[in-house]
Amino acid sequence: ETGVTQTPRHLVMGMTNKKSLKCEQHLGHNAMYWYKQSAKKPLELMFVYNFKEQTENNSVPSRFSPECPNSSHLFLHLHTLQPEDSALYLCASSQGARETQYFGPGTRLLVL
Amino acid sequence: QKEVEQNSGPLSVPEGAIASLNCTYSDRGSQSFFWYRQYSGKSPELIMSIYSNGDKEDGRFTAQLNKASQYVSLLIRDSQPSDSATYLCAVTGPIKAAGNKLTFGGGTRVLVKP
């Protein structure tokens, strides 16, 4: 599926680093999402953006900061992360309510 | 109580047999139901979506929804080794205009043995 792309695909960072994850969707969708997938845990919704406006923040720590400059791009800025933040971070997009969400390939993050 | 529950498995199925996966959800107002397949190390990919009570068939896959009993199931006919993956059930809440909060179950791992 090349409709949703994510970069980088792999990231190793120290706890004092600042990095950003990027997501781009080429499907003309209006909503974009960030999910976290840790080992042996269900997919956890982090943030929802609809028409560039944040509509959901699922009690995510402030060390994760999302940015949505337009309906096609979504960023997740990372700073002062903890080792327990190591996970697969997935971006998804959908046309709107009730519509199917399509996932990007994910960024595998390791925090040392 | 978990919002979306699945048996974690693994569900071991002989090649050519039918794999039956179940999912229950707690929010009676849920509107949309999805099955995703996720191979190890990969992102989820959509298999089926279902919105109304009853069965929906797509190739070897059949999704069944029973809103009164709050469960949704997935049948995989003629299972192939390539069907070995984790299957995620996902459910949305009541309709709202601003995006679509999708709640995932923990997934059922399926192993199809040749």
PDB file of C-alpha atoms in Angstrom:
ATOM      1  CA  GLU A   1       0.000   0.000   0.000  1.00  0.00           C
ATOM      2  CA  THR A   2       1.706   3.202  -1.150  1.00  0.00           C
ATOM      3  CA  GLY A   3      -1.243   5.500  -0.400  1.00  0.00           C
ATOM      4  CA  VAL A   4       0.188   6.350   3.023  1.00  0.00           C
ATOM      5  CA  THR A   5       3.927   6.767   3.431  1.00  0.00           C
ATOM      6  CA  GLN A   6       5.957   7.181   6.588  1.00  0.00           C
ATOM      7  CA  THR A   7       9.542   8.242   7.195  1.00  0.00           C
ATOM      8  CA  PRO A   8      11.826   7.186   8.633  1.00  0.00           C
ATOM      9  CA  ARG A   9      11.045   3.487   8.693  1.00  0.00           C
ATOM     10  CA  HIS A  10      13.451   2.872  11.559  1.00  0.00           C
ATOM     11  CA  LEU A  11      14.717   5.266  14.220  1.00  0.00           C
ATOM     12  CA  VAL A  12      17.054   4.860  17.155  1.00  0.00           C
ATOM     13  CA  MET A  13      17.299   7.786  19.524  1.00  0.00           C
ATOM     14  CA  GLY A  14      18.608   8.627  22.932  1.00  0.00           C
ATOM     15  CA  MET A  15      16.406   9.977  25.681  1.00  0.00           C
ATOM     16  CA  THR A  16      17.730  13.517  25.218  1.00  0.00           C
ATOM     17  CA  ASN A  17      17.300  13.633  21.444  1.00  0.00           C
ATOM     18  CA  LYS A  18      14.637  15.437  19.465  1.00  0.00           C
ATOM     19  CA  LYS A  19      13.313  13.786  16.319  1.00  0.00           C
ATOM     20  CA  SER A  20      10.236  13.920  14.110  1.00  0.00           C
ATOM     21  CA  LEU A  21       8.207  11.279  12.356  1.00  0.00           C
ATOM     22  CA  LYS A  22       6.562  12.169   9.077  1.00  0.00           C
ATOM     23  CA  CYS A  23       3.436  10.803   7.439  1.00  0.00           C
ATOM     24  CA  GLU A  24       2.030  11.679   4.031  1.00  0.00           C
ATOM     25  CA  GLN A  25      -1.167  10.419   2.463  1.00  0.00           C
ATOM     26  CA  HIS A  26      -1.871  10.472  -1.270  1.00  0.00           C
ATOM     27  CA  LEU A  27      -5.492   9.355  -1.036  1.00  0.00           C
ATOM     28  CA  GLY A  28      -7.261  12.695  -0.770  1.00  0.00           C
ATOM     29  CA  HIS A  29      -8.492  11.854   2.722  1.00  0.00           C
ATOM     30  CA  ASN A  30      -9.576  14.403   5.307  1.00  0.00           C
ATOM     31  CA  ALA A  31      -8.647  12.631   8.539  1.00  0.00           C
ATOM     32  CA  MET A  32      -5.265  11.423   9.754  1.00  0.00           C
ATOM     33  CA  TYR A  33      -4.278   9.446  12.827  1.00  0.00           C
ATOM     34  CA  TRP A  34      -1.275   8.433  14.909  1.00  0.00           C
ATOM     35  CA  TYR A  35      -1.263   5.028  16.601  1.00  0.00           C
ATOM     36  CA  LYS A  36       1.246   3.320  18.871  1.00  0.00           C
ATOM     37  CA  GLN A  37       1.742  -0.431  18.787  1.00  0.00           C
ATOM     38  CA  SER A  38       3.818  -1.939  21.577  1.00  0.00           C
ATOM     39  CA  ALA A  39       4.702  -5.585  21.874  1.00  0.00           C
ATOM     40  CA  LYS A  40       1.796  -7.717  23.112  1.00  0.00           C
ATOM     41  CA  LYS A  41      -0.527  -4.715  23.453  1.00  0.00           C
ATOM     42  CA  PRO A  42      -3.428  -3.626  21.258  1.00  0.00           C
ATOM     43  CA  LEU A  43      -3.035  -0.746  18.873  1.00  0.00           C
ATOM     44  CA  GLU A  44      -3.442   2.477  20.827  1.00  0.00           C
ATOM     45  CA  LEU A  45      -4.897   5.586  19.235  1.00  0.00           C
ATOM     46  CA  MET A  46      -2.801   8.654  20.044  1.00  0.00           C
ATOM     47  CA  PHE A  47      -4.109  11.577  18.003  1.00  0.00           C
ATOM     48  CA  VAL A  48      -6.814  12.302  15.439  1.00  0.00           C
ATOM     49  CA  TYR A  49      -6.818  15.197  12.989  1.00  0.00           C
ATOM     50  CA  ASN A  50      -9.793  16.065  10.825  1.00  0.00           C
ATOM     51  CA  PHE A  51      -9.409  18.814   8.214  1.00  0.00           C
ATOM     52  CA  LYS A  52      -6.128  19.787   9.933  1.00  0.00           C
ATOM     53  CA  GLU A  53      -7.831  20.242  13.320  1.00  0.00           C
ATOM     54  CA  GLN A  54      -6.954  17.994  16.240  1.00  0.00           C
ATOM     55  CA  THR A  55     -10.128  16.280  17.380  1.00  0.00           C
ATOM     56  CA  GLU A  56      -8.711  13.658  19.706  1.00  0.00           C
ATOM     57  CA  ASN A  57      -5.795  13.473  22.109  1.00  0.00           C
ATOM     58  CA  ASN A  58      -5.936  10.143  23.842  1.00  0.00           C
ATOM     59  CA  SER A  59      -4.152  11.239  27.046  1.00  0.00           C
ATOM     60  CA  VAL A  60      -0.786  11.177  25.330  1.00  0.00           C
ATOM     61  CA  PRO A  61       2.231  12.525  27.289  1.00  0.00           C
ATOM     62  CA  SER A  62       3.436  15.938  26.214  1.00  0.00           C
ATOM     63  CA  ARG A  63       6.764  14.510  25.048  1.00  0.00           C
ATOM     64  CA  PHE A  64       4.782  13.552  21.932  1.00  0.00           C
ATOM     65  CA  SER A  65       3.717  16.607  19.958  1.00  0.00           C
ATOM     66  CA  PRO A  66       1.656  16.229  16.760  1.00  0.00           C
ATOM     67  CA  GLU A  67       1.502  18.692  13.895  1.00  0.00           C
ATOM     68  CA  CYS A  68      -0.816  18.695  10.901  1.00  0.00           C
ATOM     69  CA  PRO A  69       0.021  21.519   8.467  1.00  0.00           C
ATOM     70  CA  ASN A  70      -2.479  20.293   5.852  1.00  0.00           C
ATOM     71  CA  SER A  71      -4.773  17.351   5.200  1.00  0.00           C
ATOM     72  CA  SER A  72      -2.017  15.393   3.470  1.00  0.00           C
ATOM     73  CA  HIS A  73       0.781  15.667   6.013  1.00  0.00           C
ATOM     74  CA  LEU A  74       1.083  14.685   9.638  1.00  0.00           C
ATOM     75  CA  PHE A  75       4.090  14.898  11.908  1.00  0.00           C
ATOM     76  CA  LEU A  76       4.883  13.521  15.333  1.00  0.00           C
ATOM     77  CA  HIS A  77       7.587  15.463  17.139  1.00  0.00           C
ATOM     78  CA  LEU A  78       9.453  13.508  19.776  1.00  0.00           C
ATOM     79  CA  HIS A  79      11.515  14.854  22.667  1.00  0.00           C
ATOM     80  CA  THR A  80      12.807  13.506  25.948  1.00  0.00           C
ATOM     81  CA  LEU A  81      11.394  10.062  25.267  1.00  0.00           C
ATOM     82  CA  GLN A  82      11.618   7.120  27.624  1.00  0.00           C
ATOM     83  CA  PRO A  83      12.666   3.542  26.808  1.00  0.00           C
ATOM     84  CA  GLU A  84       9.051   2.430  27.256  1.00  0.00           C
ATOM     85  CA  ASP A  85       8.150   4.625  24.283  1.00  0.00           C
ATOM     86  CA  SER A  86       9.925   2.149  22.022  1.00  0.00           C
ATOM     87  CA  ALA A  87       7.241   0.805  19.701  1.00  0.00           C
ATOM     88  CA  LEU A  88       5.895   0.769  16.168  1.00  0.00           C
ATOM     89  CA  TYR A  89       4.276   4.104  15.361  1.00  0.00           C
ATOM     90  CA  LEU A  90       1.615   3.893  12.706  1.00  0.00           C
ATOM     91  CA  CYS A  91      -0.025   6.635  10.721  1.00  0.00           C
ATOM     92  CA  ALA A  92      -3.424   6.141   9.107  1.00  0.00           C
ATOM     93  CA  SER A  93      -5.864   8.178   7.063  1.00  0.00           C
ATOM     94  CA  SER A  94      -9.537   8.000   6.200  1.00  0.00           C
ATOM     95  CA  GLN A  95     -12.048   9.949   4.182  1.00  0.00           C
ATOM     96  CA  GLY A  96     -14.212  10.670   7.233  1.00  0.00           C
ATOM     97  CA  ALA A  97     -16.488   9.177   9.850  1.00  0.00           C
ATOM     98  CA  ARG A  98     -17.330   5.476   9.340  1.00  0.00           C
ATOM     99  CA  GLU A  99     -14.824   5.234   6.536  1.00  0.00           C
ATOM    100  CA  THR A 100     -12.023   2.726   6.399  1.00  0.00           C
ATOM    101  CA  GLN A 101      -8.653   3.740   7.780  1.00  0.00           C
ATOM    102  CA  TYR A 102      -5.607   2.942   5.679  1.00  0.00           C
ATOM    103  CA  PHE A 103      -2.302   2.486   7.406  1.00  0.00           C
ATOM    104  CA  GLY A 104       1.212   3.477   6.477  1.00  0.00           C
ATOM    105  CA  PRO A 105       4.122   1.038   6.891  1.00  0.00           C
ATOM    106  CA  GLY A 106       5.023   2.425  10.311  1.00  0.00           C
ATOM    107  CA  THR A 107       8.159   3.724  11.996  1.00  0.00           C
ATOM    108  CA  ARG A 108       9.944   1.283  14.278  1.00  0.00           C
ATOM    109  CA  LEU A 109      11.285   3.430  17.143  1.00  0.00           C
ATOM    110  CA  LEU A 110      13.882   2.350  19.663  1.00  0.00           C
ATOM    111  CA  VAL A 111      14.659   4.655  22.585  1.00  0.00           C
ATOM    112  CA  LEU A 112      17.937   3.946  24.349  1.00  0.00           C
TER     113      LEU A 112
ATOM    114  CA  GLN B   1     -13.883  -4.745  30.716  1.00  0.00           C
ATOM    115  CA  LYS B   2     -11.945  -4.359  27.498  1.00  0.00           C
ATOM    116  CA  GLU B   3     -13.786  -2.428  24.802  1.00  0.00           C
ATOM    117  CA  VAL B   4     -12.946  -4.910  22.047  1.00  0.00           C
ATOM    118  CA  GLU B   5     -12.016  -8.465  22.973  1.00  0.00           C
ATOM    119  CA  GLN B   6     -10.422 -11.202  20.919  1.00  0.00           C
ATOM    120  CA  ASN B   7      -8.918 -14.549  21.794  1.00  0.00           C
ATOM    121  CA  SER B   8      -5.173 -14.070  21.408  1.00  0.00           C
ATOM    122  CA  GLY B   9      -4.633 -17.583  20.044  1.00  0.00           C
ATOM    123  CA  PRO B  10      -2.707 -18.972  18.393  1.00  0.00           C
ATOM    124  CA  LEU B  11      -5.471 -20.537  16.352  1.00  0.00           C
ATOM    125  CA  SER B  12      -3.930 -23.470  14.556  1.00  0.00           C
ATOM    126  CA  VAL B  13      -5.735 -24.475  11.363  1.00  0.00           C
ATOM    127  CA  PRO B  14      -4.847 -27.197   8.826  1.00  0.00           C
ATOM    128  CA  GLU B  15      -4.367 -25.999   5.274  1.00  0.00           C
ATOM    129  CA  GLY B  16      -7.658 -26.066   3.412  1.00  0.00           C
ATOM    130  CA  ALA B  17      -9.782 -25.872   6.560  1.00  0.00           C
ATOM    131  CA  ILE B  18     -11.985 -23.022   7.787  1.00  0.00           C
ATOM    132  CA  ALA B  19     -10.570 -20.600  10.338  1.00  0.00           C
ATOM    133  CA  SER B  20     -13.179 -18.984  12.590  1.00  0.00           C
ATOM    134  CA  LEU B  21     -12.293 -15.823  14.503  1.00  0.00           C
ATOM    135  CA  ASN B  22     -14.523 -14.043  16.991  1.00  0.00           C
ATOM    136  CA  CYS B  23     -14.620 -10.551  18.420  1.00  0.00           C
ATOM    137  CA  THR B  24     -16.901  -8.999  21.035  1.00  0.00           C
ATOM    138  CA  TYR B  25     -17.328  -5.312  21.770  1.00  0.00           C
ATOM    139  CA  SER B  26     -18.746  -3.390  24.691  1.00  0.00           C
ATOM    140  CA  ASP B  27     -20.175  -0.196  23.146  1.00  0.00           C
ATOM    141  CA  ARG B  28     -23.712  -0.972  22.012  1.00  0.00           C
ATOM    142  CA  GLY B  29     -23.687   2.222  19.925  1.00  0.00           C
ATOM    143  CA  SER B  30     -20.834   1.010  17.720  1.00  0.00           C
ATOM    144  CA  GLN B  31     -21.486   1.640  14.054  1.00  0.00           C
ATOM    145  CA  SER B  32     -18.663   0.300  11.918  1.00  0.00           C
ATOM    146  CA  PHE B  33     -16.691  -2.919  12.149  1.00  0.00           C
ATOM    147  CA  PHE B  34     -13.468  -3.884  10.459  1.00  0.00           C
ATOM    148  CA  TRP B  35     -11.131  -6.824  10.185  1.00  0.00           C
ATOM    149  CA  TYR B  36      -7.477  -6.114   9.528  1.00  0.00           C
ATOM    150  CA  ARG B  37      -4.678  -8.573   8.873  1.00  0.00           C
ATOM    151  CA  GLN B  38      -1.207  -7.840  10.189  1.00  0.00           C
ATOM    152  CA  TYR B  39       1.849  -9.830   9.262  1.00  0.00           C
ATOM    153  CA  SER B  40       4.727  -9.798  11.707  1.00  0.00           C
ATOM    154  CA  GLY B  41       6.641  -6.527  11.477  1.00  0.00           C
ATOM    155  CA  LYS B  42       4.160  -5.026   9.007  1.00  0.00           C
ATOM    156  CA  SER B  43       1.296  -2.578   9.296  1.00  0.00           C
ATOM    157  CA  PRO B  44      -2.380  -3.629   9.391  1.00  0.00           C
ATOM    158  CA  GLU B  45      -4.136  -4.074   6.053  1.00  0.00           C
ATOM    159  CA  LEU B  46      -7.889  -4.070   5.642  1.00  0.00           C
ATOM    160  CA  ILE B  47      -9.630  -7.347   4.858  1.00  0.00           C
ATOM    161  CA  MET B  48     -13.297  -6.568   5.407  1.00  0.00           C
ATOM    162  CA  SER B  49     -15.611  -3.871   6.632  1.00  0.00           C
ATOM    163  CA  ILE B  50     -19.183  -4.520   7.753  1.00  0.00           C
ATOM    164  CA  TYR B  51     -21.842  -2.092   8.907  1.00  0.00           C
ATOM    165  CA  SER B  52     -25.127  -4.053   8.998  1.00  0.00           C
ATOM    166  CA  ASN B  53     -26.273  -7.206  10.723  1.00  0.00           C
ATOM    167  CA  GLY B  54     -25.755 -10.377   8.740  1.00  0.00           C
ATOM    168  CA  ASP B  55     -23.046 -11.821   6.551  1.00  0.00           C
ATOM    169  CA  LYS B  56     -20.731 -10.181   4.050  1.00  0.00           C
ATOM    170  CA  GLU B  57     -18.605 -12.280   1.757  1.00  0.00           C
ATOM    171  CA  ASP B  58     -15.480 -11.290  -0.142  1.00  0.00           C
ATOM    172  CA  GLY B  59     -13.600 -14.123  -1.787  1.00  0.00           C
ATOM    173  CA  ARG B  60     -12.510 -16.612   0.867  1.00  0.00           C
ATOM    174  CA  PHE B  61     -13.480 -14.250   3.685  1.00  0.00           C
ATOM    175  CA  THR B  62     -16.878 -13.871   5.330  1.00  0.00           C
ATOM    176  CA  ALA B  63     -17.612 -11.337   8.036  1.00  0.00           C
ATOM    177  CA  GLN B  64     -20.634 -11.823  10.277  1.00  0.00           C
ATOM    178  CA  LEU B  65     -22.134  -9.113  12.457  1.00  0.00           C
ATOM    179  CA  ASN B  66     -24.677  -9.496  15.249  1.00  0.00           C
ATOM    180  CA  LYS B  67     -25.291  -6.150  16.928  1.00  0.00           C
ATOM    181  CA  ALA B  68     -27.813  -7.545  19.405  1.00  0.00           C
ATOM    182  CA  SER B  69     -25.196  -9.928  20.778  1.00  0.00           C
ATOM    183  CA  GLN B  70     -22.371  -7.441  20.197  1.00  0.00           C
ATOM    184  CA  TYR B  71     -20.084  -9.701  18.282  1.00  0.00           C
ATOM    185  CA  VAL B  72     -18.462  -9.786  14.908  1.00  0.00           C
ATOM    186  CA  SER B  73     -16.729 -12.787  13.413  1.00  0.00           C
ATOM    187  CA  LEU B  74     -14.488 -13.603  10.479  1.00  0.00           C
ATOM    188  CA  LEU B  75     -14.420 -16.879   8.603  1.00  0.00           C
ATOM    189  CA  ILE B  76     -11.499 -17.765   6.353  1.00  0.00           C
ATOM    190  CA  ARG B  77     -12.350 -20.598   3.979  1.00  0.00           C
ATOM    191  CA  ASP B  78      -9.765 -22.830   2.324  1.00  0.00           C
ATOM    192  CA  SER B  79      -7.066 -21.496   4.661  1.00  0.00           C
ATOM    193  CA  GLN B  80      -3.620 -21.113   3.110  1.00  0.00           C
ATOM    194  CA  PRO B  81      -0.213 -20.849   4.789  1.00  0.00           C
ATOM    195  CA  SER B  82      -0.122 -17.243   3.546  1.00  0.00           C
ATOM    196  CA  ASP B  83      -3.119 -16.540   5.802  1.00  0.00           C
ATOM    197  CA  SER B  84      -0.863 -17.033   8.830  1.00  0.00           C
ATOM    198  CA  ALA B  85      -0.935 -13.635  10.522  1.00  0.00           C
ATOM    199  CA  THR B  86      -2.548 -11.719  13.354  1.00  0.00           C
ATOM    200  CA  TYR B  87      -6.123 -10.659  12.670  1.00  0.00           C
ATOM    201  CA  LEU B  88      -7.286  -7.461  14.302  1.00  0.00           C
ATOM    202  CA  CYS B  89     -10.899  -6.617  14.983  1.00  0.00           C
ATOM    203  CA  ALA B  90     -11.626  -2.887  15.036  1.00  0.00           C
ATOM    204  CA  VAL B  91     -14.802  -1.086  16.020  1.00  0.00           C
ATOM    205  CA  THR B  92     -15.914   2.537  15.812  1.00  0.00           C
ATOM    206  CA  GLY B  93     -18.225   4.303  18.191  1.00  0.00           C
ATOM    207  CA  PRO B  94     -21.356   6.279  17.346  1.00  0.00           C
ATOM    208  CA  ILE B  95     -21.191   8.371  14.205  1.00  0.00           C
ATOM    209  CA  LYS B  96     -19.483  11.699  14.617  1.00  0.00           C
ATOM    210  CA  ALA B  97     -18.427  14.172  12.009  1.00  0.00           C
ATOM    211  CA  ALA B  98     -14.926  14.774  13.282  1.00  0.00           C
ATOM    212  CA  GLY B  99     -12.903  11.749  12.340  1.00  0.00           C
ATOM    213  CA  ASN B 100     -13.414   8.191  13.341  1.00  0.00           C
ATOM    214  CA  LYS B 101     -12.134   6.747  16.609  1.00  0.00           C
ATOM    215  CA  LEU B 102     -11.233   3.159  15.879  1.00  0.00           C
ATOM    216  CA  THR B 103     -10.762   0.845  18.859  1.00  0.00           C
ATOM    217  CA  PHE B 104      -8.752  -2.303  18.214  1.00  0.00           C
ATOM    218  CA  GLY B 105      -8.837  -5.665  19.875  1.00  0.00           C
ATOM    219  CA  GLY B 106      -5.616  -7.353  20.849  1.00  0.00           C
ATOM    220  CA  GLY B 107      -5.686  -9.572  17.771  1.00  0.00           C
ATOM    221  CA  THR B 108      -5.904 -13.291  17.154  1.00  0.00           C
ATOM    222  CA  ARG B 109      -2.825 -15.025  15.839  1.00  0.00           C
ATOM    223  CA  VAL B 110      -3.633 -17.588  13.173  1.00  0.00           C
ATOM    224  CA  LEU B 111      -1.263 -20.351  12.103  1.00  0.00           C
ATOM    225  CA  VAL B 112      -2.137 -22.340   8.991  1.00  0.00           C
ATOM    226  CA  LYS B 113      -0.183 -25.572   8.862  1.00  0.00           C
ATOM    227  CA  PRO B 114       0.539 -27.263   5.510  1.00  0.00           C
TER     228      PRO B 114
END
